[in-house]
Amino acid sequence: MDTPFNHLVGTNNAPSPEELEEIRNLVRKPEEQVRLLNEKISQLQAQRDKLQSFIDCHRVLLSPARRIPRDIISEVFLHCLPTDSLPVRSIGEAPLLLTTICRSWREIALTTPRLWRAFHFVFPVAGNILDDDFRSLFQARKQGLQLWLERARSVPLTLSLYMQNGPPKPRRVRDELQRMYPEFLDIVLQYSSQWKRLHLQGLPIEFLPALRRVVAGDVPLLDSLSLANNAYEFSSPWRSSEVDEYPFLNLIRASQSLRVMHLRYERLGDPFNLPIRWGELTELSMSLYSTSFPTRDPAKLIHKLAQACQSLRKCALDISLPSEAIDFEDVHPQSHTWPCLLEFNLNMGFSLRALKRFFSAISTPALSRFTLFIQGFATNLAETPAMYPESPFLGLILRSNAHISFLDLDLPISDKALIDSLQCMSSLTTLRLTGTIQPTYVFDDEGELIMPDRLWPTTLTSKLFQALTPTMSPASDEILCPLLERLLLKNCALAHTDSLVAMALARSSHSETASLKSLSVTFQPDSAGHSTLPAEVLAKAQMLRQEGVDTQWNLAYGGGDVSPFNISAGAGMPRYMGEY
């Protein structure tokens, strides 16, 4: 716009007093025009917002999601549940998360009983004083448990109840808790006719009187029962002595449909005296105190299991018994056959001689997954641990003609003995191995640093990795584990990195073997005690990733702060609950 003040606009010159008044008169009309325009703009914006709001609220009606039937949304919600654990009381996870999205979704979630069919419940932990905060928490947990089970309506239930085992409480606190805590079990017992899978862990014997009243017909659907570290005295939570009367006897006796049984460090006598229909079990896990075993002879124990549990598909045993005076000769091999056993997990503490005799007493023709962990291998710098010169389980594999696809070993076996065993496992697709933990520097009584003068023998050696490395010349039947796809190694020495990388590269491109899909390795720190992997090792891991191998390498004991212990909603989550 033209202005008579062009000589002043854009300069730092000040107008004269006469010009000031003229300028005020000059801008008065444009200011009024701007005011009118702003009013019109505000009116147009309000009109636009009104139209847009009308459009938006009606466009929402056209959303395809509104036309999805409620039962389809319910089915989608079911796929939001965790797959590797049971649902917990967390607003950040399904199903509780689904109740916070919108009103309609909340209504659908609350009226989908299968969404509430499983629950891992953690008892509130009391301190040495029961204050108002704890009592409020107790009531909230109690109401939450009741509400969760009500939402499940009549569907079969998978329930896990866990109590953290802590130090003894003062007598006054114990007395009040013994009146309060059983209220949780009373709520759960109201739904006993819907129990499908039940896991109880860490419950004192004083809290379990209601379970003694269970009778036949109360638990018609229960096919999986897991009991872990229960029935201790509330005043002495860390004692492991056997109780006079096992509080779960009536529950076990009433479980006519029981197919899965887990007994983990339960305070009982001979487990074979329990009223379990052993012949109907398809899955069994036992980890008992040494005084609870029915015999000091592991051969007779495995013999009795094989005879009593002919239908087992999966078996996990934690056995640590003396190996003296073991006699297997009077047991006929045929009576030890487990015709249906697919998965065998063992945690044992025997000598090589006892192990070989143990495995010679059984036959598992259907076995495909095998795990063996040997206890008590820790030693000190003054000792050199002895390695098993031969495989204690090789006879079992050969005699059974088993096709092993999954193998997990943590035992002191030589690399040659392991190679001999792997030559009989052409169907192996997953291999997990744990090597010897090498000694590191220590301080003597005078504070002087002592470095180890030698490395201990280990299973994870360059010789093993070279044996697993296919070459371009041999036929496929000469290659060790030609179907291997997943390899997990623990306590591997950095000195064997080159042979490990060469093996992985060869298996990722060899035409006669399956491509190696994943390689997870935990390396041991070197003598310098570095807390991170060297750069050259990390570069080799990156090279494997570029070749398509999912490579996860880390250093044992390195990085990451140890978080303080905390009782979370997922504390005590059971490992053996299966699908729910």
XYZ file of N, CA and C in Angstrom, residues 25-275:
753
model
N -3.767 8.891 12.531
C -4.986 9.001 11.737
C -4.942 8.073 10.526
N -3.730 7.880 9.991
C -3.578 7.066 8.784
C -3.886 5.586 9.045
N -3.489 5.055 10.222
C -3.652 3.612 10.489
C -4.992 3.289 11.135
N -5.774 4.306 11.485
C -7.029 4.040 12.189
C -7.990 3.230 11.319
N -8.125 3.603 10.063
C -9.051 2.883 9.181
C -8.566 1.454 8.886
N -7.292 1.247 8.535
C -6.832 -0.137 8.328
C -6.997 -1.015 9.580
N -6.781 -0.442 10.759
C -6.967 -1.221 11.986
C -8.411 -1.686 12.120
N -9.349 -0.838 11.766
C -10.750 -1.237 11.823
C -11.044 -2.342 10.819
N -10.429 -2.222 9.624
C -10.616 -3.267 8.611
C -10.052 -4.615 9.091
N -8.884 -4.562 9.744
C -8.285 -5.804 10.273
C -9.181 -6.417 11.342
N -9.756 -5.553 12.200
C -10.644 -6.061 13.237
C -11.845 -6.767 12.636
N -12.427 -6.160 11.590
C -13.587 -6.780 10.942
C -13.205 -8.103 10.268
N -12.029 -8.106 9.649
C -11.568 -9.349 9.013
C -11.347 -10.459 10.046
N -10.768 -10.110 11.193
C -10.545 -11.117 12.240
C -11.862 -11.671 12.755
N -12.851 -10.798 12.887
C -14.164 -11.279 13.313
C -14.740 -12.248 12.288
N -14.579 -11.896 11.018
C -15.101 -12.772 9.963
C -14.352 -14.098 9.931
N -13.023 -13.998 10.127
C -12.223 -15.236 10.161
C -12.669 -16.124 11.319
N -12.911 -15.527 12.488
C -13.364 -16.301 13.645
C -14.695 -16.970 13.362
N -15.589 -16.224 12.685
C -16.885 -16.804 12.337
C -16.714 -17.969 11.361
N -15.830 -17.771 10.370
C -15.591 -18.840 9.391
C -14.933 -20.054 10.044
N -13.988 -19.797 10.970
C -13.350 -20.916 11.660
C -14.358 -21.684 12.499
N -15.233 -20.975 13.187
C -16.264 -21.639 13.983
C -17.186 -22.452 13.090
N -17.525 -21.895 11.928
C -18.382 -22.612 10.981
C -17.670 -23.843 10.444
N -16.361 -23.651 10.153
C -15.578 -24.794 9.666
C -15.476 -25.885 10.727
N -15.205 -25.493 11.968
C -15.078 -26.484 13.036
C -16.384 -27.231 13.250
N -17.493 -26.526 13.127
C -18.789 -27.165 13.299
C -19.034 -28.192 12.200
N -18.711 -27.796 10.959
C -18.877 -28.732 9.842
C -17.935 -29.927 9.976
N -16.683 -29.650 10.403
C -15.714 -30.737 10.534
C -16.127 -31.710 11.624
N -16.655 -31.162 12.721
C -17.129 -32.026 13.798
C -18.278 -32.898 13.323
N -19.166 -32.315 12.536
C -20.292 -33.077 11.980
C -19.781 -34.194 11.074
N -18.795 -33.838 10.239
C -18.229 -34.836 9.320
C -17.538 -35.952 10.098
N -16.724 -35.556 11.098
C -15.935 -36.545 11.837
C -16.816 -37.528 12.590
N -17.834 -37.013 13.270
C -18.667 -37.913 14.064
C -19.476 -38.855 13.191
N -19.736 -38.456 11.948
C -20.443 -39.355 11.042
C -19.483 -40.246 10.261
N -18.264 -39.741 10.017
C -17.287 -40.575 9.319
C -16.875 -41.775 10.185
N -16.870 -41.560 11.512
C -16.556 -42.659 12.422
C -17.532 -43.810 12.236
N -18.785 -43.450 11.912
C -19.792 -44.489 11.706
C -19.471 -45.358 10.504
N -18.633 -44.846 9.590
C -18.255 -45.607 8.401
C -17.050 -46.506 8.644
N -16.419 -46.429 9.847
C -15.214 -47.208 10.142
C -15.499 -48.702 10.029
N -14.633 -49.455 9.328
C -14.830 -50.914 9.229
C -14.822 -51.596 10.588
N -14.073 -51.016 11.554
C -13.998 -51.646 12.873
C -15.359 -51.721 13.544
N -16.257 -50.746 13.226
C -17.588 -50.758 13.838
C -18.438 -51.900 13.313
N -18.064 -52.411 12.153
C -18.860 -53.490 11.562
C -18.329 -54.871 11.937
N -17.209 -54.898 12.691
C -16.676 -56.191 13.124
C -17.578 -56.752 14.222
N -18.052 -57.966 14.076
C -18.917 -58.550 15.116
C -18.183 -58.646 16.454
N -18.934 -58.601 17.511
C -18.345 -58.658 18.850
C -17.563 -59.941 19.069
N -18.048 -61.051 18.526
C -17.333 -62.306 18.756
C -15.975 -62.322 18.057
N -15.857 -61.586 16.938
C -14.560 -61.485 16.268
C -13.596 -60.650 17.114
N -14.095 -59.546 17.666
C -13.253 -58.720 18.542
C -12.822 -59.526 19.762
N -13.726 -60.313 20.298
C -13.376 -61.162 21.439
C -12.254 -62.122 21.077
N -12.339 -62.678 19.865
C -11.297 -63.615 19.427
C -9.962 -62.902 19.260
N -9.999 -61.677 18.751
C -8.766 -60.887 18.632
C -8.182 -60.618 20.014
N -9.044 -60.308 20.956
C -8.582 -60.054 22.324
C -7.869 -61.277 22.896
N -8.377 -62.456 22.590
C -7.760 -63.677 23.114
C -6.324 -63.836 22.621
N -6.069 -63.346 21.401
C -4.712 -63.434 20.858
C -3.792 -62.367 21.439
N -4.329 -61.480 22.258
C -3.503 -60.473 22.939
C -2.944 -60.995 24.257
N -3.426 -62.133 24.719
C -2.929 -62.687 25.973
C -1.479 -63.132 25.820
N -0.683 -63.076 26.886
C 0.718 -63.519 26.792
C 0.796 -64.994 26.438
N 1.794 -65.343 25.644
C 1.954 -66.728 25.199
C 3.045 -67.471 25.956
N 3.949 -66.746 26.626
C 5.052 -67.391 27.336
C 4.891 -67.351 28.849
N 3.769 -66.887 29.322
C 3.509 -66.828 30.759
C 2.010 -66.687 30.971
N 1.605 -66.751 32.224
C 0.198 -66.560 32.555
C -0.102 -65.072 32.718
N -1.335 -64.650 32.468
C -1.702 -63.248 32.706
C -1.524 -62.874 34.173
N -1.174 -61.618 34.401
C -0.959 -61.117 35.760
C -1.803 -59.863 35.976
N -1.814 -59.392 37.209
C -2.607 -58.207 37.573
C -1.855 -56.936 37.179
N -1.565 -56.775 35.909
C -0.854 -55.594 35.423
C -1.720 -54.870 34.410
N -1.902 -53.563 34.611
C -2.707 -52.764 33.696
C -1.989 -52.577 32.370
N -0.716 -52.944 32.316
C 0.042 -52.807 31.078
C -0.011 -54.035 30.197
N -0.721 -55.090 30.607
C -0.818 -56.320 29.831
C -2.281 -56.739 29.721
N -2.556 -57.511 28.668
C -3.886 -58.104 28.547
C -4.035 -59.161 29.649
N -5.250 -59.317 30.180
C -6.500 -58.710 29.719
C -6.829 -57.341 30.326
N -6.175 -56.966 31.431
C -6.540 -55.693 32.072
C -6.320 -54.509 31.141
N -5.294 -54.572 30.309
C -5.020 -53.476 29.377
C -6.205 -53.221 28.457
N -6.889 -54.273 28.054
C -7.992 -54.142 27.103
C -9.205 -53.453 27.717
N -9.245 -53.353 29.029
C -10.374 -52.676 29.683
C -10.160 -51.170 29.784
N -9.029 -50.668 29.298
C -8.709 -49.237 29.435
C -8.762 -48.488 28.113
N -9.091 -49.148 27.000
C -9.015 -48.509 25.680
C -10.223 -47.605 25.435
N -11.395 -48.168 25.505
C -12.629 -47.402 25.308
C -13.772 -48.158 25.976
N -14.914 -47.515 26.050
C -16.040 -48.097 26.764
C -16.525 -49.384 26.108
N -16.629 -49.393 24.784
C -17.153 -50.579 24.102
C -16.180 -51.751 24.222
N -14.877 -51.468 24.089
C -13.897 -52.543 24.228
C -13.863 -53.069 25.658
N -14.018 -52.186 26.602
C -14.056 -52.627 27.996
C -15.234 -53.572 28.217
N -16.377 -53.221 27.641
C -17.557 -54.069 27.800
C -17.329 -55.434 27.167
N -16.711 -55.443 25.982
C -16.433 -56.720 25.316
C -15.452 -57.546 26.138
N -14.397 -56.896 26.649
C -13.395 -57.615 27.437
C -14.007 -58.218 28.697
N -14.853 -57.457 29.364
C -15.443 -57.934 30.613
C -16.468 -59.031 30.392
N -16.989 -59.141 29.186
C -17.999 -60.164 28.892
C -17.436 -61.280 28.017
N -16.111 -61.415 27.994
C -15.451 -62.518 27.289
C -14.812 -63.424 28.330
N -15.504 -64.442 28.803
C -14.991 -65.259 29.916
C -13.631 -65.890 29.640
N -13.393 -66.326 28.399
C -12.117 -66.994 28.110
C -10.930 -66.062 28.271
N -11.177 -64.758 28.238
C -10.101 -63.789 28.430
C -9.578 -63.826 29.863
N -10.384 -64.370 30.769
C -10.034 -64.391 32.192
C -9.827 -65.814 32.690
N -9.547 -66.726 31.784
C -9.481 -68.140 32.146
C -8.176 -68.537 32.825
N -7.181 -67.636 32.849
C -5.888 -67.950 33.463
C -5.419 -66.761 34.282
N -4.701 -67.067 35.374
C -4.277 -65.981 36.266
C -3.118 -66.466 37.131
N -2.069 -65.633 37.198
C -0.972 -65.869 38.145
C -1.113 -64.854 39.271
N -1.383 -65.359 40.460
C -1.671 -64.488 41.607
C -0.524 -64.544 42.607
N -0.033 -63.374 43.001
C 1.048 -63.265 43.985
C 0.470 -62.736 45.292
N 0.657 -63.487 46.361
C 0.182 -63.045 47.667
C 0.915 -61.769 48.081
N 0.213 -60.820 48.667
C 0.896 -59.618 49.169
C 1.866 -59.990 50.286
N 3.036 -59.378 50.261
C 4.087 -59.696 51.230
C 4.013 -58.727 52.402
N 3.936 -59.280 53.601
C 3.849 -58.459 54.810
C 5.228 -58.262 55.417
N 5.397 -57.138 56.089
C 6.622 -56.881 56.825
C 6.493 -57.352 58.260
N 7.302 -56.815 59.125
C 7.251 -57.191 60.537
C 6.145 -56.468 61.294
N 5.493 -55.523 60.615
C 4.362 -54.804 61.194
C 3.249 -54.746 60.150
N 2.037 -55.070 60.547
C 0.893 -54.992 59.637
C 0.241 -53.624 59.796
N 0.557 -52.721 58.878
C 0.014 -51.368 58.963
C -1.216 -51.231 58.073
N -1.780 -50.029 58.027
C -2.985 -49.786 57.230
C -2.717 -49.968 55.741
N -1.511 -49.637 55.301
C -1.188 -49.800 53.884
C -1.266 -51.265 53.478
N -0.738 -52.165 54.316
C -0.800 -53.587 53.985
C -2.238 -54.084 54.006
N -3.014 -53.668 54.980
C -4.403 -54.126 55.048
C -5.199 -53.636 53.838
N -4.905 -52.430 53.376
C -5.575 -51.927 52.169
C -5.151 -52.740 50.958
N -3.860 -53.044 50.875
C -3.367 -53.865 49.772
C -3.987 -55.251 49.816
N -4.097 -55.819 51.005
C -4.695 -57.141 51.167
C -6.131 -57.153 50.648
N -6.920 -56.172 51.035
C -8.309 -56.116 50.597
C -8.407 -55.912 49.088
N -7.514 -55.074 48.537
C -7.538 -54.833 47.089
C -7.199 -56.110 46.327
N -6.184 -56.854 46.786
C -5.828 -58.116 46.122
C -6.963 -59.129 46.243
N -7.573 -59.176 47.382
C -8.671 -60.121 47.597
C -9.849 -59.810 46.681
N -10.214 -58.546 46.592
C -11.304 -58.145 45.705
C -10.931 -58.373 44.244
N -9.664 -58.102 43.913
C -9.225 -58.318 42.539
C -9.280 -59.779 42.146
N -8.871 -60.668 43.045
C -8.933 -62.104 42.779
C -10.370 -62.555 42.581
N -11.254 -62.115 43.453
C -12.667 -62.476 43.344
C -13.257 -61.985 42.031
N -12.946 -60.747 41.665
C -13.492 -60.152 40.447
C -12.971 -60.870 39.212
N -11.686 -61.206 39.202
C -11.094 -61.904 38.054
C -11.793 -63.239 37.829
N -11.971 -64.007 38.901
C -12.588 -65.326 38.768
C -14.061 -65.217 38.392
N -14.741 -64.191 38.863
C -16.141 -63.990 38.474
C -16.253 -63.725 36.982
N -15.317 -62.981 36.423
C -15.362 -62.669 34.996
C -15.152 -63.914 34.144
N -14.474 -64.923 34.688
C -14.262 -66.163 33.936
C -15.532 -66.994 33.828
N -16.519 -66.668 34.645
C -17.804 -67.383 34.637
C -17.583 -68.880 34.786
N -17.964 -69.673 33.782
C -17.925 -71.131 33.958
C -16.847 -71.813 33.125
N -15.912 -71.067 32.536
C -14.896 -71.689 31.686
C -13.846 -72.381 32.556
N -13.168 -73.415 32.041
C -12.084 -74.066 32.797
C -10.966 -73.071 33.111
N -10.364 -73.218 34.296
C -9.406 -72.239 34.803
C -7.996 -72.816 34.903
N -7.017 -71.970 34.591
C -5.610 -72.243 34.863
C -5.147 -71.223 35.893
N -4.817 -71.698 37.089
C -4.503 -70.794 38.195
C -3.127 -71.101 38.772
N -2.436 -70.043 39.133
C -1.138 -70.155 39.801
C -1.146 -69.228 41.008
N -0.865 -69.792 42.178
C -0.802 -69.015 43.419
C 0.614 -69.099 43.969
N 1.198 -67.941 44.239
C 2.596 -67.903 44.677
C 2.746 -67.019 45.901
N 3.492 -67.525 46.891
C 3.835 -66.724 48.069
C 5.350 -66.721 48.230
N 5.911 -65.530 48.348
C 7.343 -65.400 48.545
C 7.735 -65.927 49.923
N 8.725 -66.824 49.938
C 9.199 -67.419 51.183
C 10.251 -66.507 51.795
N 9.904 -65.819 52.877
C 10.815 -64.876 53.505
C 11.181 -65.285 54.915
N 11.894 -64.440 55.625
C 12.294 -64.753 57.004
C 11.085 -64.824 57.925
N 11.228 -65.491 59.060
C 10.102 -65.615 60.001
C 9.590 -64.250 60.451
N 8.288 -64.189 60.656
C 7.647 -62.963 61.122
C 7.469 -63.013 62.647
N 7.313 -61.851 63.284
C 6.980 -61.850 64.714
C 5.674 -62.601 64.970
N 5.553 -63.158 66.147
C 4.412 -64.014 66.464
C 3.083 -63.300 66.250
N 2.971 -62.043 66.669
C 1.713 -61.321 66.519
C 1.341 -61.180 65.050
N 2.335 -60.904 64.208
C 2.087 -60.777 62.772
C 1.683 -62.124 62.191
N 2.386 -63.198 62.594
C 2.051 -64.536 62.088
C 0.613 -64.905 62.427
N 0.216 -64.649 63.648
C -1.138 -65.023 64.068
C -2.191 -64.316 63.223
N -1.973 -63.045 62.937
C -2.960 -62.313 62.140
C -2.938 -62.772 60.690
N -1.757 -63.023 60.143
C -1.665 -63.481 58.756
C -2.292 -64.856 58.590
N -2.186 -65.708 59.614
C -2.799 -67.022 59.543
C -4.320 -66.940 59.505
N -4.866 -65.830 59.931
C -6.308 -65.609 59.796
C -6.653 -64.954 58.459
N -5.731 -64.175 57.923
C -6.018 -63.400 56.713
C -5.764 -64.198 55.432
N -4.588 -64.790 55.301
C -4.185 -65.408 54.040
C -5.107 -66.533 53.567
N -5.634 -67.399 54.454
C -6.528 -68.455 53.965
C -7.755 -67.935 53.230
N -8.086 -66.659 53.400
C -9.234 -66.100 52.685
C -9.018 -66.160 51.172
N -7.766 -66.052 50.720
C -7.494 -66.168 49.288
C -7.831 -67.573 48.787
N -7.414 -68.593 49.544
C -7.709 -69.966 49.138
C -9.200 -70.247 49.194
N -9.892 -69.661 50.152
C -11.346 -69.846 50.226
C -12.015 -69.333 48.952
N -11.530 -68.206 48.431
C -12.087 -67.665 47.183
C -11.808 -68.614 46.029
N -10.572 -69.085 45.934
C -10.192 -69.969 44.830
C -10.959 -71.283 44.901
N -11.181 -71.791 46.106
C -11.892 -73.060 46.263
C -13.342 -72.972 45.815
N -13.920 -71.787 45.795
C -15.287 -71.635 45.298
C -15.389 -72.039 43.826
N -14.272 -72.024 43.123
C -14.259 -72.323 41.687
C -13.532 -73.638 41.399
N -13.439 -74.522 42.390
C -12.684 -75.769 42.222
C -13.252 -76.641 41.107
N -14.539 -76.554 40.868
C -15.138 -77.369 39.801
C -14.677 -76.930 38.418
N -14.051 -75.742 38.330
C -13.564 -75.233 37.039
C -12.050 -75.369 36.893
N -11.359 -75.827 37.941
C -9.904 -75.944 37.846
C -9.517 -76.906 36.731
N -8.690 -76.430 35.834
C -8.122 -77.274 34.784
C -6.642 -77.537 35.058
N -5.930 -76.464 35.392
C -4.513 -76.562 35.764
C -4.309 -75.714 37.011
N -3.579 -76.268 37.967
C -3.383 -75.583 39.245
C -1.923 -75.670 39.655
N -1.352 -74.499 39.984
C 0.030 -74.419 40.468
C 0.032 -73.702 41.807
N 0.581 -74.359 42.828
C 0.675 -73.778 44.165
C 2.132 -73.780 44.588
N 2.635 -72.618 44.988
C 4.049 -72.514 45.350
C 4.231 -71.633 46.581
N 4.978 -72.180 47.551
C 5.367 -71.399 48.715
C 4.282 -71.191 49.749
N 3.287 -72.074 49.810
C 2.184 -71.885 50.760
C 2.470 -72.632 52.065
N 2.449 -71.947 53.206
C 2.685 -72.611 54.500
C 1.563 -73.584 54.834
N 1.895 -74.568 55.640
C 0.911 -75.588 55.981
C -0.252 -75.000 56.768
N -0.005 -73.912 57.511
C -1.079 -73.296 58.291
C -2.152 -72.663 57.411
N -1.835 -72.417 56.128
C -2.796 -71.760 55.242
C -3.618 -72.763 54.424
N -3.385 -74.062 54.632
C -3.939 -75.057 53.716
C -5.040 -75.941 54.294
N -5.625 -75.647 55.429
C -6.630 -76.576 55.968
C -7.818 -76.766 55.043
N -8.177 -75.748 54.274
C -9.345 -75.874 53.397
C -9.133 -76.940 52.332
N -7.879 -77.131 51.896
C -7.618 -78.127 50.860
C -7.798 -79.553 51.374
N -7.723 -79.736 52.670
C -7.934 -81.077 53.229
C -9.394 -81.514 53.088
N -10.280 -80.559 52.841
C -11.714 -80.876 52.749
C -12.157 -81.199 51.327
N -11.236 -81.147 50.373
C -11.587 -81.465 48.990
C -11.917 -82.950 48.884
N -13.008 -83.257 48.204
C -13.434 -84.649 48.036
C -13.661 -84.924 46.557
N -13.850 -86.194 46.241
C -14.108 -86.596 44.860
C -15.329 -85.851 44.326
N -15.197 -85.341 43.129
C -16.260 -84.565 42.513
C -16.052 -83.077 42.610
N -15.175 -82.638 43.516
C -14.921 -81.201 43.645
C -14.039 -80.671 42.523
N -13.182 -81.530 41.961
C -12.234 -81.081 40.921
C -12.335 -81.998 39.698
N -13.477 -82.038 39.042
C -13.666 -82.992 37.941
C -12.811 -82.703 36.713
N -12.378 -81.449 36.522
C -11.638 -81.081 35.312
C -10.131 -81.035 35.510
N -9.656 -81.121 36.737
C -8.237 -80.906 37.023
C -7.384 -81.993 36.377
N -6.571 -81.598 35.382
C -5.692 -82.566 34.732
C -4.212 -82.224 34.891
N -3.907 -81.071 35.515
C -2.514 -80.684 35.726
C -2.373 -80.070 37.111
N -1.509 -80.664 37.931
C -1.289 -80.179 39.297
C 0.203 -80.000 39.523
N 0.587 -78.785 39.892
C 1.989 -78.457 40.136
C 2.130 -77.934 41.557
N 2.961 -78.613 42.346
C 3.173 -78.251 43.745
C 4.655 -78.014 43.967
N 5.004 -76.836 44.510
C 6.414 -76.475 44.666
C 6.649 -75.805 46.010
N 7.468 -76.448 46.832
C 7.943 -75.852 48.090
C 6.795 -75.390 48.982
N 5.814 -76.254 49.168
C 4.682 -75.938 50.032
C 4.797 -76.674 51.367
N 3.821 -76.403 52.228
C 3.610 -77.149 53.474
C 4.742 -76.983 54.478
N 5.433 -75.855 54.449
C 6.414 -75.578 55.497
C 5.709 -74.891 56.667
N 6.351 -74.910 57.810
C 5.788 -74.224 58.967
C 6.001 -72.726 58.824
N 4.947 -71.962 59.029
C 5.023 -70.512 58.855
C 6.058 -69.887 59.793
N 6.255 -70.503 60.951
C 7.226 -69.977 61.909
C 8.656 -70.362 61.551
N 8.824 -71.385 60.677
C 10.166 -71.837 60.264
C 10.162 -72.075 58.761
N 10.090 -71.017 57.967
C 9.888 -71.180 56.521
C 11.037 -71.848 55.789
N 12.216 -71.908 56.385
C 13.364 -72.450 55.657
C 13.718 -73.872 56.079
N 12.904 -74.475 56.925
C 13.135 -75.876 57.287
C 12.566 -76.776 56.202
N 13.244 -77.882 55.957
C 12.819 -78.786 54.882
C 12.346 -80.132 55.408
N 12.051 -80.221 56.685
C 11.654 -81.496 57.255
C 10.285 -81.919 56.739
N 10.096 -83.227 56.714
C 8.838 -83.800 56.223
C 7.700 -83.504 57.192
N 6.520 -83.197 56.638
C 5.355 -82.925 57.481
C 4.692 -84.242 57.864
N 3.956 -84.222 58.971
C 3.319 -85.444 59.462
C 2.229 -85.924 58.511
N 1.418 -85.013 58.032
C 0.334 -85.381 57.118
C 0.339 -84.417 55.945
N 0.629 -84.931 54.786
C 0.737 -84.088 53.596
C -0.624 -83.465 53.293
N -0.723 -82.130 53.243
C -2.040 -81.474 53.147
C -2.718 -81.609 51.792
N -2.010 -82.109 50.773
C -2.610 -82.193 49.441
C -3.101 -83.600 49.106
N -3.099 -84.501 50.080
C -3.500 -85.882 49.803
C -4.912 -85.955 49.246
N -5.858 -85.289 49.879
C -7.248 -85.351 49.421
C -7.407 -84.708 48.053
N -6.678 -83.627 47.797
C -6.750 -82.983 46.490
C -6.259 -83.930 45.404
N -5.143 -84.607 45.660
C -4.608 -85.552 44.676
C -5.566 -86.721 44.492
N -6.102 -87.221 45.588
C -7.015 -88.363 45.519
C -8.287 -88.003 44.745
N -8.731 -86.766 44.874
C -9.965 -86.345 44.206
C -9.758 -86.024 42.732
N -8.503 -85.919 42.296
C -8.211 -85.528 40.909
C -8.256 -86.758 40.009
N -9.441 -87.118 39.585
C -9.631 -88.324 38.785
C -9.072 -88.186 37.370
N -8.925 -86.945 36.887
C -8.497 -86.731 35.498
C -7.040 -86.302 35.392
N -6.268 -86.470 36.457
C -4.899 -85.956 36.497
C -4.011 -86.641 35.455
N -3.370 -85.816 34.613
C -2.438 -86.325 33.599
C -1.045 -85.712 33.738
N -0.960 -84.555 34.375
C 0.319 -83.858 34.545
C 0.549 -83.621 36.030
N 1.716 -84.076 36.534
C 2.026 -83.935 37.958
C 3.438 -83.399 38.127
N 3.559 -82.296 38.886
C 4.864 -81.712 39.194
C 5.018 -81.631 40.707
N 6.076 -82.216 41.215
C 6.402 -82.168 42.640
C 7.799 -81.585 42.774
N 7.881 -80.327 43.195
C 9.167 -79.635 43.281
C 9.454 -79.287 44.738
N 10.358 -80.061 45.350
C 10.787 -79.801 46.724
C 9.607 -79.729 47.694
N 8.743 -80.702 47.576
C 7.634 -80.822 48.508
C 8.083 -81.592 49.754
N 7.507 -81.249 50.887
C 7.883 -81.861 52.162
C 7.015 -83.090 52.394
N 7.395 -84.184 51.749
C 6.633 -85.419 51.860
C 7.595 -86.600 51.912
N 7.050 -87.770 52.180
C 7.853 -88.976 52.210
C 7.993 -89.572 50.824
N 7.820 -90.861 50.727
C 7.917 -91.557 49.451
C 6.815 -91.052 48.519
N 7.165 -90.424 47.387
C 6.117 -89.905 46.491
C 5.240 -91.000 45.916
N 5.750 -92.230 45.866
C 4.943 -93.316 45.316
C 3.825 -93.737 46.265
N 3.835 -93.221 47.474
C 2.728 -93.475 48.392
C 1.569 -92.508 48.172
N 1.775 -91.491 47.344
C 0.696 -90.560 47.043
C -0.367 -91.259 46.196
N -1.634 -90.905 46.380
C -2.717 -91.560 45.625
C -2.820 -91.050 44.187
